[in-house]
PDB file of C-alpha atoms and ligand atoms in Angstrom:
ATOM      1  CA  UNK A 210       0.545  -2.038   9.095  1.00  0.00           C
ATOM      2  CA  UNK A 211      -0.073  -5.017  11.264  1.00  0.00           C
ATOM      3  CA  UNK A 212       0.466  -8.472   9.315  1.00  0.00           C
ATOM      4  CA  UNK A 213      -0.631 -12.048  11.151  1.00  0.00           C
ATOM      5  CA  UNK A 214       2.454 -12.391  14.059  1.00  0.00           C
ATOM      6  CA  UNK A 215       4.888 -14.643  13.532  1.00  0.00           C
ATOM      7  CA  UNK A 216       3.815 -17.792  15.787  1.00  0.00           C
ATOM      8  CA  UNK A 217       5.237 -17.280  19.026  1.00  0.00           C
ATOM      9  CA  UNK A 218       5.970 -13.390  19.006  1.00  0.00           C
ATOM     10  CA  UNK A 219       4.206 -11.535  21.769  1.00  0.00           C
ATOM     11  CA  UNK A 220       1.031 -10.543  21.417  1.00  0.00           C
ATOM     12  CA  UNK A 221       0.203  -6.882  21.882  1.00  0.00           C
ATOM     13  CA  UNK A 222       0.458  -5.173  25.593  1.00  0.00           C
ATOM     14  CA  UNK A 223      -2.629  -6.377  27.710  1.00  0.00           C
ATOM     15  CA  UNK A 224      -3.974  -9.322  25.447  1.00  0.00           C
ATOM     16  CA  UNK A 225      -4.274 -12.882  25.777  1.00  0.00           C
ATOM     17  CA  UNK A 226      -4.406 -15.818  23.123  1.00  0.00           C
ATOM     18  CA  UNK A 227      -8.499 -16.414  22.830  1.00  0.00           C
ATOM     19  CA  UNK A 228      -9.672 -20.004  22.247  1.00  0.00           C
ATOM     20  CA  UNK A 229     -11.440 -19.658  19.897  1.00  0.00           C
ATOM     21  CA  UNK A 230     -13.348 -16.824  17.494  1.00  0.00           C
ATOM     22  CA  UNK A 231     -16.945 -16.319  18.904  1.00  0.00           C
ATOM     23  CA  UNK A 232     -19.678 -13.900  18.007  1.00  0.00           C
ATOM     24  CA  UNK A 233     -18.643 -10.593  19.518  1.00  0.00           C
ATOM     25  CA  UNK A 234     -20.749  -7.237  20.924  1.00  0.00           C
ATOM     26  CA  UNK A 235     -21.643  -5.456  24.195  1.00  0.00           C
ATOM     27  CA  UNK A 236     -24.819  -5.135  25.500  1.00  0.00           C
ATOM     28  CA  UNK A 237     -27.640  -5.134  23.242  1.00  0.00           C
ATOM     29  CA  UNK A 238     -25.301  -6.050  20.566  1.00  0.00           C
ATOM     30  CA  UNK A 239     -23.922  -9.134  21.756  1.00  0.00           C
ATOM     31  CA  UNK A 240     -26.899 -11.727  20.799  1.00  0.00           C
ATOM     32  CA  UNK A 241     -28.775  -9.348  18.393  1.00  0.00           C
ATOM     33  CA  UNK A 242     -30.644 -11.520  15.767  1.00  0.00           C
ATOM     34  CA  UNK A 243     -29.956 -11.267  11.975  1.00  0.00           C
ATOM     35  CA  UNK A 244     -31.024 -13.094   9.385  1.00  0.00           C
ATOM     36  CA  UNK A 245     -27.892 -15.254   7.693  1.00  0.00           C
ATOM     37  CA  UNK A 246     -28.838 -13.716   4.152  1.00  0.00           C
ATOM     38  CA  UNK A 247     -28.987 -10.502   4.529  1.00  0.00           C
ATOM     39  CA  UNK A 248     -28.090  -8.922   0.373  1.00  0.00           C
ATOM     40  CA  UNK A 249     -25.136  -6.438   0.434  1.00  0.00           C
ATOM     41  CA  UNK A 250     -26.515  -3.091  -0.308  1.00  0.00           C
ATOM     42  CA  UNK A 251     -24.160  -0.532   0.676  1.00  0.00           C
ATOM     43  CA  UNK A 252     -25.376   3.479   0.687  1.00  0.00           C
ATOM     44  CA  UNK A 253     -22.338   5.508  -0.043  1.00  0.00           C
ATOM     45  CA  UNK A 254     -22.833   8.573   1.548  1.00  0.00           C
ATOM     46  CA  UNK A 255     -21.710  11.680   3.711  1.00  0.00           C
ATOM     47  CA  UNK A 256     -20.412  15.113   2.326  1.00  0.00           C
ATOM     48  CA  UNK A 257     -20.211  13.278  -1.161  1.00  0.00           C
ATOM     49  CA  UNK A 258     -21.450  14.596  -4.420  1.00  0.00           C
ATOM     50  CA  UNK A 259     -22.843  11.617  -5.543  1.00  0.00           C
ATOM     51  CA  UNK A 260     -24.845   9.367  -2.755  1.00  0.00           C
ATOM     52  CA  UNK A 261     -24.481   5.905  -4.116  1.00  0.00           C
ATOM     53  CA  UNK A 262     -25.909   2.482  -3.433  1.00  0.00           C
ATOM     54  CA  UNK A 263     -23.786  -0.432  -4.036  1.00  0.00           C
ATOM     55  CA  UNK A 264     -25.058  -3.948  -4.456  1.00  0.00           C
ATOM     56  CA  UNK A 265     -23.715  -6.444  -7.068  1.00  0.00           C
ATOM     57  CA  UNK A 266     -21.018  -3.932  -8.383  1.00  0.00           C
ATOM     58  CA  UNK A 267     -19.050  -5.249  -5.450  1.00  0.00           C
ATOM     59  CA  UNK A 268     -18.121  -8.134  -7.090  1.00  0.00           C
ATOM     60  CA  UNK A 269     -16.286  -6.491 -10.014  1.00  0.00           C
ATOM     61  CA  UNK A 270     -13.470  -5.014  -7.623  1.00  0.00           C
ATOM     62  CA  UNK A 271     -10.557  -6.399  -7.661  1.00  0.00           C
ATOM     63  CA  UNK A 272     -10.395  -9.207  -4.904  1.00  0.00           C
ATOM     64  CA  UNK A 273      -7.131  -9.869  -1.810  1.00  0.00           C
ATOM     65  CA  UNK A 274      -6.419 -12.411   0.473  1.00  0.00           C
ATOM     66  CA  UNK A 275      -4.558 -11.925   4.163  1.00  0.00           C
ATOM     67  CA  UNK A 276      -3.872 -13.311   7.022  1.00  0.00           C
ATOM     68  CA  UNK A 277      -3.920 -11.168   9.995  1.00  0.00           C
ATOM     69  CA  UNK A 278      -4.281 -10.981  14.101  1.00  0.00           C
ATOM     70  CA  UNK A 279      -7.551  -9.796  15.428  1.00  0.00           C
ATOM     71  CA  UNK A 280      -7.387  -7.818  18.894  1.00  0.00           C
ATOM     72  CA  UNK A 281     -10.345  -6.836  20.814  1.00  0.00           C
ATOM     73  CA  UNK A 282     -10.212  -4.050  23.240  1.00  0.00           C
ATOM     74  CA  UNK A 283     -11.886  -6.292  25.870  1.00  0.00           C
ATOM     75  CA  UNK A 284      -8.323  -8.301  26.035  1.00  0.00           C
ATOM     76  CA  UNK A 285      -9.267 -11.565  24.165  1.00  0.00           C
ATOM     77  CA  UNK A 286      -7.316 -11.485  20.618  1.00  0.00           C
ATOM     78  CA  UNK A 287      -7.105 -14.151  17.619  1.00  0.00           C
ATOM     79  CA  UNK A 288      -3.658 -15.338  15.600  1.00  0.00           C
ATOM     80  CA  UNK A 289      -3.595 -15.557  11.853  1.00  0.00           C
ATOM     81  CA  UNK A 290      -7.098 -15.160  10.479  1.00  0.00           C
ATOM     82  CA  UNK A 291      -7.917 -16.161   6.736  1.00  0.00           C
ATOM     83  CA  UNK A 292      -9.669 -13.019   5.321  1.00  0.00           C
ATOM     84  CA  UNK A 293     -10.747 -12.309   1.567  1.00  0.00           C
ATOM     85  CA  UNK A 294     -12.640  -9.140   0.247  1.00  0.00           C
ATOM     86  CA  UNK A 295     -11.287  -5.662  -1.138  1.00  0.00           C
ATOM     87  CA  UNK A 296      -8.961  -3.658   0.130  1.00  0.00           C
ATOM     88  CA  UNK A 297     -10.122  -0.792   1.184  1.00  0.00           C
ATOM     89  CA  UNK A 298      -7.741   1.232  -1.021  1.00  0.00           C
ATOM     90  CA  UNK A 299      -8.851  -0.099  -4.067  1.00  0.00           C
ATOM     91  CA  UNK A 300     -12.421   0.263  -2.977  1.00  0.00           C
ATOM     92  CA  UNK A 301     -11.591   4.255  -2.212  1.00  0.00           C
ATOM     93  CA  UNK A 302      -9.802   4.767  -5.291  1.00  0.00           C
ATOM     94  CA  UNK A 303     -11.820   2.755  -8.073  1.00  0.00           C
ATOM     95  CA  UNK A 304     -15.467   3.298  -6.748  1.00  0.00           C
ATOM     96  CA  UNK A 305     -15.757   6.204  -3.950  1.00  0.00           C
ATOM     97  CA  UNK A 306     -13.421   8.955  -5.594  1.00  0.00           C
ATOM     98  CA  UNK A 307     -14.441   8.446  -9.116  1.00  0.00           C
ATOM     99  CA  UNK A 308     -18.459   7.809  -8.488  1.00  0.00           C
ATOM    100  CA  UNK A 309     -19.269   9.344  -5.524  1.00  0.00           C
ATOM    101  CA  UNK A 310     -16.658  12.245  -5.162  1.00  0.00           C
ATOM    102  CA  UNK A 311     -16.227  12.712  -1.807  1.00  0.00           C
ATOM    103  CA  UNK A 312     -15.996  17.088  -0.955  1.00  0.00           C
ATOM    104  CA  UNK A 313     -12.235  18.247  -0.265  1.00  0.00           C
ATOM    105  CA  UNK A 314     -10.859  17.241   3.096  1.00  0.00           C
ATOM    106  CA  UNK A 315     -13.694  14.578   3.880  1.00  0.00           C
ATOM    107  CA  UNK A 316     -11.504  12.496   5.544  1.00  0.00           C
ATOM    108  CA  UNK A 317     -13.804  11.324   8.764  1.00  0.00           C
ATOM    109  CA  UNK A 318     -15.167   8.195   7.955  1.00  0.00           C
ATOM    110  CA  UNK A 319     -18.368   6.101   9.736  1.00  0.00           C
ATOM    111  CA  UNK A 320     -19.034   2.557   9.295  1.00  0.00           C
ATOM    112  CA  UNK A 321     -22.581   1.508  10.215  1.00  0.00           C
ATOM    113  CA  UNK A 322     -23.644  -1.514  10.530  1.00  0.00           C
ATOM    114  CA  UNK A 323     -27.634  -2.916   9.858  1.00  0.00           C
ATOM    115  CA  UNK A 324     -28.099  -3.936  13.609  1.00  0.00           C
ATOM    116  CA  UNK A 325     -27.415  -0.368  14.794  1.00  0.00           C
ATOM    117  CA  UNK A 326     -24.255  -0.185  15.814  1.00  0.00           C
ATOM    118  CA  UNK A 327     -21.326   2.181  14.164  1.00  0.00           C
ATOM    119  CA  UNK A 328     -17.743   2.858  14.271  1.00  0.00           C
ATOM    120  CA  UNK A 329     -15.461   5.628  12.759  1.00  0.00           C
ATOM    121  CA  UNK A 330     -12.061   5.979  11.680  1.00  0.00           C
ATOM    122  CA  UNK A 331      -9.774   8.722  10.045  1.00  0.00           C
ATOM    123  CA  UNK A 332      -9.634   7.556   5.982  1.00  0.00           C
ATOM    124  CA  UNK A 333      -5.470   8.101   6.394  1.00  0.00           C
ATOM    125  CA  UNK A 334      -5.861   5.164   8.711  1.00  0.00           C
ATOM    126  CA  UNK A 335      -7.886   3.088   6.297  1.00  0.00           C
ATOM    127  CA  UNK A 336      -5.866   3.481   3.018  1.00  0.00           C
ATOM    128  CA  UNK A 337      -3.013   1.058   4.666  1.00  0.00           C
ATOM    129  CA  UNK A 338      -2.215  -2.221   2.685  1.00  0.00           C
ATOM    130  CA  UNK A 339      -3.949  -4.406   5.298  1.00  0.00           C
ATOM    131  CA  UNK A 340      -7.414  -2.907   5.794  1.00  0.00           C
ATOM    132  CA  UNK A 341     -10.226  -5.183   3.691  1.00  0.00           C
ATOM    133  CA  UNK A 342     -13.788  -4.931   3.496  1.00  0.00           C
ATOM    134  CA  UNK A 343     -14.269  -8.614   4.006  1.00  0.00           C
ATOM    135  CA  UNK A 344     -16.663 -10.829   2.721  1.00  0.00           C
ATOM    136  CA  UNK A 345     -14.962 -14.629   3.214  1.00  0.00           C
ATOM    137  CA  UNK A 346     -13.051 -15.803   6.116  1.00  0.00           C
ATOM    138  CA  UNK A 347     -11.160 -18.906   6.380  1.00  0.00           C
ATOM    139  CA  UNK A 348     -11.955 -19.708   2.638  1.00  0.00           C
ATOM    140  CA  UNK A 349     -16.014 -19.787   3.137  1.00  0.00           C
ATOM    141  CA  UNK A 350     -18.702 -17.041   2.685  1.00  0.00           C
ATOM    142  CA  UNK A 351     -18.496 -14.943   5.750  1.00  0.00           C
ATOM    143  CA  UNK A 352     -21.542 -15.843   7.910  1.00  0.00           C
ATOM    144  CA  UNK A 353     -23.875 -14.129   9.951  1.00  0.00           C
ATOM    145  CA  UNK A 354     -21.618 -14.368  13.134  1.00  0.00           C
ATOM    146  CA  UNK A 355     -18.717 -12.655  11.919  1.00  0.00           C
ATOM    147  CA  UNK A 356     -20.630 -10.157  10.246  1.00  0.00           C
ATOM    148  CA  UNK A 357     -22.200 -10.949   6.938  1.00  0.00           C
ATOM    149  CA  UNK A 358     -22.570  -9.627   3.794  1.00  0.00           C
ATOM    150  CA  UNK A 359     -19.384  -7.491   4.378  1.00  0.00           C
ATOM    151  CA  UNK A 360     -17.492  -6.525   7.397  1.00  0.00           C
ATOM    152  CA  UNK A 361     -14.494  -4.168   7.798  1.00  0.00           C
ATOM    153  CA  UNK A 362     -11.284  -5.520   8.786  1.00  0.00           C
ATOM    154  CA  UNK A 363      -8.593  -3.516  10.061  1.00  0.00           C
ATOM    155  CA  UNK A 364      -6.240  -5.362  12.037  1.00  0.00           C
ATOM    156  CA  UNK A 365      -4.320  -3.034  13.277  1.00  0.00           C
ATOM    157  CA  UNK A 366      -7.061  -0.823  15.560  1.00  0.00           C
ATOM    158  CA  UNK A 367      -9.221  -2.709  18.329  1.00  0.00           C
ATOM    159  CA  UNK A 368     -12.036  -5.076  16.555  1.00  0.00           C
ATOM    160  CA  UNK A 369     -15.056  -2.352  17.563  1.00  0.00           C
ATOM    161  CA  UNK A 370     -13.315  -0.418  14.721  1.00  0.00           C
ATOM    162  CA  UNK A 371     -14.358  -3.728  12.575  1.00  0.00           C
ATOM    163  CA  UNK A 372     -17.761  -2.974  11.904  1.00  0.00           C
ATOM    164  CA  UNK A 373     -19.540  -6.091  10.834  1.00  0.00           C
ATOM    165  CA  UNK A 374     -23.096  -6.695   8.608  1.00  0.00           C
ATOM    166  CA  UNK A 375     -21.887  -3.024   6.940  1.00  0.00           C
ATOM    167  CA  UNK A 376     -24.846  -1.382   5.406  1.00  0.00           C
ATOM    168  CA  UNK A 377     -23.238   2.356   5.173  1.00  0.00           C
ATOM    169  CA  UNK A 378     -19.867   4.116   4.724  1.00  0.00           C
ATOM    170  CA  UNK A 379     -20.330   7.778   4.824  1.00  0.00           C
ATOM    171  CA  UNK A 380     -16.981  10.120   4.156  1.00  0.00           C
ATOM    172  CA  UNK A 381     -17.477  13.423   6.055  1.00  0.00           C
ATOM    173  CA  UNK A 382     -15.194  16.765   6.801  1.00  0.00           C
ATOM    174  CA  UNK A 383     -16.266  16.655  10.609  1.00  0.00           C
ATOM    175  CA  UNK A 384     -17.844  14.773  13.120  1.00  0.00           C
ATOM    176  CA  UNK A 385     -20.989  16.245  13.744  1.00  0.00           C
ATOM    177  CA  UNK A 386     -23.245  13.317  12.354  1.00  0.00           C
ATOM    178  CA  UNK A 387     -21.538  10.621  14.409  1.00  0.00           C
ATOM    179  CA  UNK A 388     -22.086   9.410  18.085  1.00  0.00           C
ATOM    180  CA  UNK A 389     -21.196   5.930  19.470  1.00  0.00           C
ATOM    181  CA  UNK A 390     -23.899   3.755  19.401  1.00  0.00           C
ATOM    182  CA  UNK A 391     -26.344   4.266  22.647  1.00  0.00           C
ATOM    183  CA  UNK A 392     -26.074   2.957  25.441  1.00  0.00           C
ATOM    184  CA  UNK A 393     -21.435   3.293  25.339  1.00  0.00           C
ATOM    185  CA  UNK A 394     -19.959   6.320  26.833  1.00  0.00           C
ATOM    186  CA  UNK A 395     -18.353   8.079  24.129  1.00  0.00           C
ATOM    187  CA  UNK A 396     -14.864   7.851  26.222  1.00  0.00           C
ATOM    188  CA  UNK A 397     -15.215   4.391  25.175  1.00  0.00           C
ATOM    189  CA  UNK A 398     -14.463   5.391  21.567  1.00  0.00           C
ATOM    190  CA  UNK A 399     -10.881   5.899  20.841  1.00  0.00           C
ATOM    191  CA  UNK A 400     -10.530   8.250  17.364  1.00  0.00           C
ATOM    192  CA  UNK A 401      -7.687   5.314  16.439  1.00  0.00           C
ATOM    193  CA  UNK A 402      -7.500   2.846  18.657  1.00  0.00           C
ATOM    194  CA  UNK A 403      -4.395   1.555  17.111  1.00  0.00           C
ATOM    195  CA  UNK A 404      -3.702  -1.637  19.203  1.00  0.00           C
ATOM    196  CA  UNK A 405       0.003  -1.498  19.037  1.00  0.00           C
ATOM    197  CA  UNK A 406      -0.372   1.769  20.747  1.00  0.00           C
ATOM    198  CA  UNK A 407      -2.900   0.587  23.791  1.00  0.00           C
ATOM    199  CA  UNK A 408      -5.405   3.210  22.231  1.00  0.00           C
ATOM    200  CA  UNK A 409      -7.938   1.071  24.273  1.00  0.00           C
ATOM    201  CA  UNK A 410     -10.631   4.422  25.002  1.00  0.00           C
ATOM    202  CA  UNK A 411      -9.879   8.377  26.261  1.00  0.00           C
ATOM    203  CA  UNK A 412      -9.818   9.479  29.228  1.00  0.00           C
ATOM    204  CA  UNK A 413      -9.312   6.203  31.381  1.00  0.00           C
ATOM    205  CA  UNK A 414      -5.932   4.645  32.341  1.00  0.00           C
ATOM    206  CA  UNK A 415      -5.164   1.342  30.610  1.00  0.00           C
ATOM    207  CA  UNK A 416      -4.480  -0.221  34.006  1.00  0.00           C
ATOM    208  CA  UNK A 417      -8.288   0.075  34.527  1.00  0.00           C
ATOM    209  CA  UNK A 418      -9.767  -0.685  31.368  1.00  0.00           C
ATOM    210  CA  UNK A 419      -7.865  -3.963  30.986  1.00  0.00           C
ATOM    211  CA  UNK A 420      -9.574  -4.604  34.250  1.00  0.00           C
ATOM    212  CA  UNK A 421     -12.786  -3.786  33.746  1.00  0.00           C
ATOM    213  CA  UNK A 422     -12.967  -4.775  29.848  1.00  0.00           C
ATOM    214  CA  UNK A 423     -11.476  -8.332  30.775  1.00  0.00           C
ATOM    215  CA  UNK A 424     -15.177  -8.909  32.645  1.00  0.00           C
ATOM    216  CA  UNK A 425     -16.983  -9.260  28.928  1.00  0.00           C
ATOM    217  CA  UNK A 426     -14.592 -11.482  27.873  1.00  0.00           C
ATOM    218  CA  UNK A 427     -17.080 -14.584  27.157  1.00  0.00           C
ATOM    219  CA  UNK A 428     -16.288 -17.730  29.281  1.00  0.00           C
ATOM    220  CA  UNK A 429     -15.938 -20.188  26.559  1.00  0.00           C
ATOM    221  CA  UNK A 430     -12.885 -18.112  25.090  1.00  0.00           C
ATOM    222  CA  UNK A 431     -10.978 -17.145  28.519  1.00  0.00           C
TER     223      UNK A 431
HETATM  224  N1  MTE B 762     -22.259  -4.511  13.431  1.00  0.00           N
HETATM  225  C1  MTE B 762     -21.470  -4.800  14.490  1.00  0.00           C
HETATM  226  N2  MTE B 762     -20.128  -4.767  14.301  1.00  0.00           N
HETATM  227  C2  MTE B 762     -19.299  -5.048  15.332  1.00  0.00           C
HETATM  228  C3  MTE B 762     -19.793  -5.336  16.625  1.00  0.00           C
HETATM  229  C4  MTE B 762     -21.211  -5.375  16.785  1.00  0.00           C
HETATM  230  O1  MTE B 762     -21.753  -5.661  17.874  1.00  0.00           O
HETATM  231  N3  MTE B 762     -22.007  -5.112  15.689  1.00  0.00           N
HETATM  232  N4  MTE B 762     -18.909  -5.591  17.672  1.00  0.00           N
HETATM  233  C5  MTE B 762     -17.520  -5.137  17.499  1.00  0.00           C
HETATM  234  C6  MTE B 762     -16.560  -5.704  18.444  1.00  0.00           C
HETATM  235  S1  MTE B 762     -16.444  -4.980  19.973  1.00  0.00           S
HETATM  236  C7  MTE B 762     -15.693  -6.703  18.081  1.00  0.00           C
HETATM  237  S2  MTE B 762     -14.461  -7.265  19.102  1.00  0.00           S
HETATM  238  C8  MTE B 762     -15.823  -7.390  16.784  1.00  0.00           C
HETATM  239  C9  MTE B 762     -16.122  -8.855  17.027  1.00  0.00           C
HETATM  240  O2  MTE B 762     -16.164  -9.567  15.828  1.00  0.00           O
HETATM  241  P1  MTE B 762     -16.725 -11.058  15.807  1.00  0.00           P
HETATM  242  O3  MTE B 762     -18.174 -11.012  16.237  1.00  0.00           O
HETATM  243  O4  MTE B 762     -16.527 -11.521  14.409  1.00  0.00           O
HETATM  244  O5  MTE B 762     -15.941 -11.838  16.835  1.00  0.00           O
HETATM  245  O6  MTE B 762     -16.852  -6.846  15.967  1.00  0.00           O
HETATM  246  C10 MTE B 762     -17.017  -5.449  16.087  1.00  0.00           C
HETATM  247  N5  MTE B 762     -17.967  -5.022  15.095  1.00  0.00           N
HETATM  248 MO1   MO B 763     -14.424  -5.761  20.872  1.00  0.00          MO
END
């Protein structure tokens, strides 16, 4: 579990203190268009029994509030971010296991968002105390830019992990139906990414990657 740092403790190896928090993608992703308000409508889905499609029920969950770091692979990472939303625990536990019984050992999860791109992360990783589906930051309605109507936080794996603008969570026993979104390299998909252990991306030293990464950090937050 990775809290908000105490001001003044290091960051994590090979990031810097951004400037400020900016709209974030590669490539086609970075200035894809969305409207600001876009209706949550989640499909629930995968090697589940049930297929479901969540909307309003959202609401009804119980609700948590945290502060907590955000690190990007690409170098640039954020102190002490406000987020609200539902833990992803009580999410799993009150909605998915109950309603949309998930098949023994499903434990592979993809996040996809509504512009396209995806993400996946084991569901051990995802029941820790600090991992929120978020849908307010900093005390206001999250907005387009951050990833609007819900966005997955998980503070303590690289932000690509963080889907934003979620319109699927799909729980499957392997990983045949996922692939990294087109045009990235799959190499640039860690199966963790956990920050605190530089799980930047496979096969490529970190030496390099903090190199090369540090190029798409946006000027206005170097
Ligand atoms: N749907 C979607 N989610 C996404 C991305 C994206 O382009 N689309 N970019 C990822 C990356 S690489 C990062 S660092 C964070 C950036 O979040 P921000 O735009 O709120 O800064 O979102 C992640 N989730
Ligand atoms: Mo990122």
């Amino acid at each position: 579990m990775m809290a908000g740092g105490p001001e003044g403790a290091p960051l994590p190896a090979g990031q810097f203190a951004a400037r400020g928090f900016v709209r974030f993608g590669l490539g086609r992703f970075r200035h894809k268009a969305l409207p600001a308000d876009l209706p949550l409508n989640l499909r629930i889905g995968g090697d589940v029994a049930n297929p479901l499609l969540l909307g309003e029920q959202f609401a009804a969950l119980p609700r948590h509030s945290q502060v907590s770091d955000f690190h990007c692979v690409t170098t640039w990472s954020l102190r002490s971010l406000h987020w609200s939303g539902v833990r992803f625990a009580d999410f799993y536990h009150g909605v998915i296991v109950p309603q949309a019984r998930p098949a023994e050992g499903a434990g592979f999860v993809v996040f996809r968002g509504v512009d396209g791109y995806r993400s996946a992360l084991p569901l051990a990783d995802l029941l820790a105390d600090d991992v929120l589906l978020a849908d307010r930051l900093d005390g206001a309605p999250l907005g387009v830019d951050h990833g609007a109507p819900l966005r997955l936080i998980a503070p303590a794996h690289y932000g690509y992990k963080n889907v934003k603008h979620l319109g699927a969570i799909e729980f499957w026993t392997n990983r045949r139906a996922y692939r990294f979104p087109y045009p990235y390299p799959s190499f640039m998909d860690h199966p963790r990414a956990r920050v605190a252990c530089e799980e930047r991306a496979r096969l490529l030293p970190n030496w390099l990657l903090r190199r090369v990464y540090r190029l798409f950090v946006p000027k206005e937050i170097r």
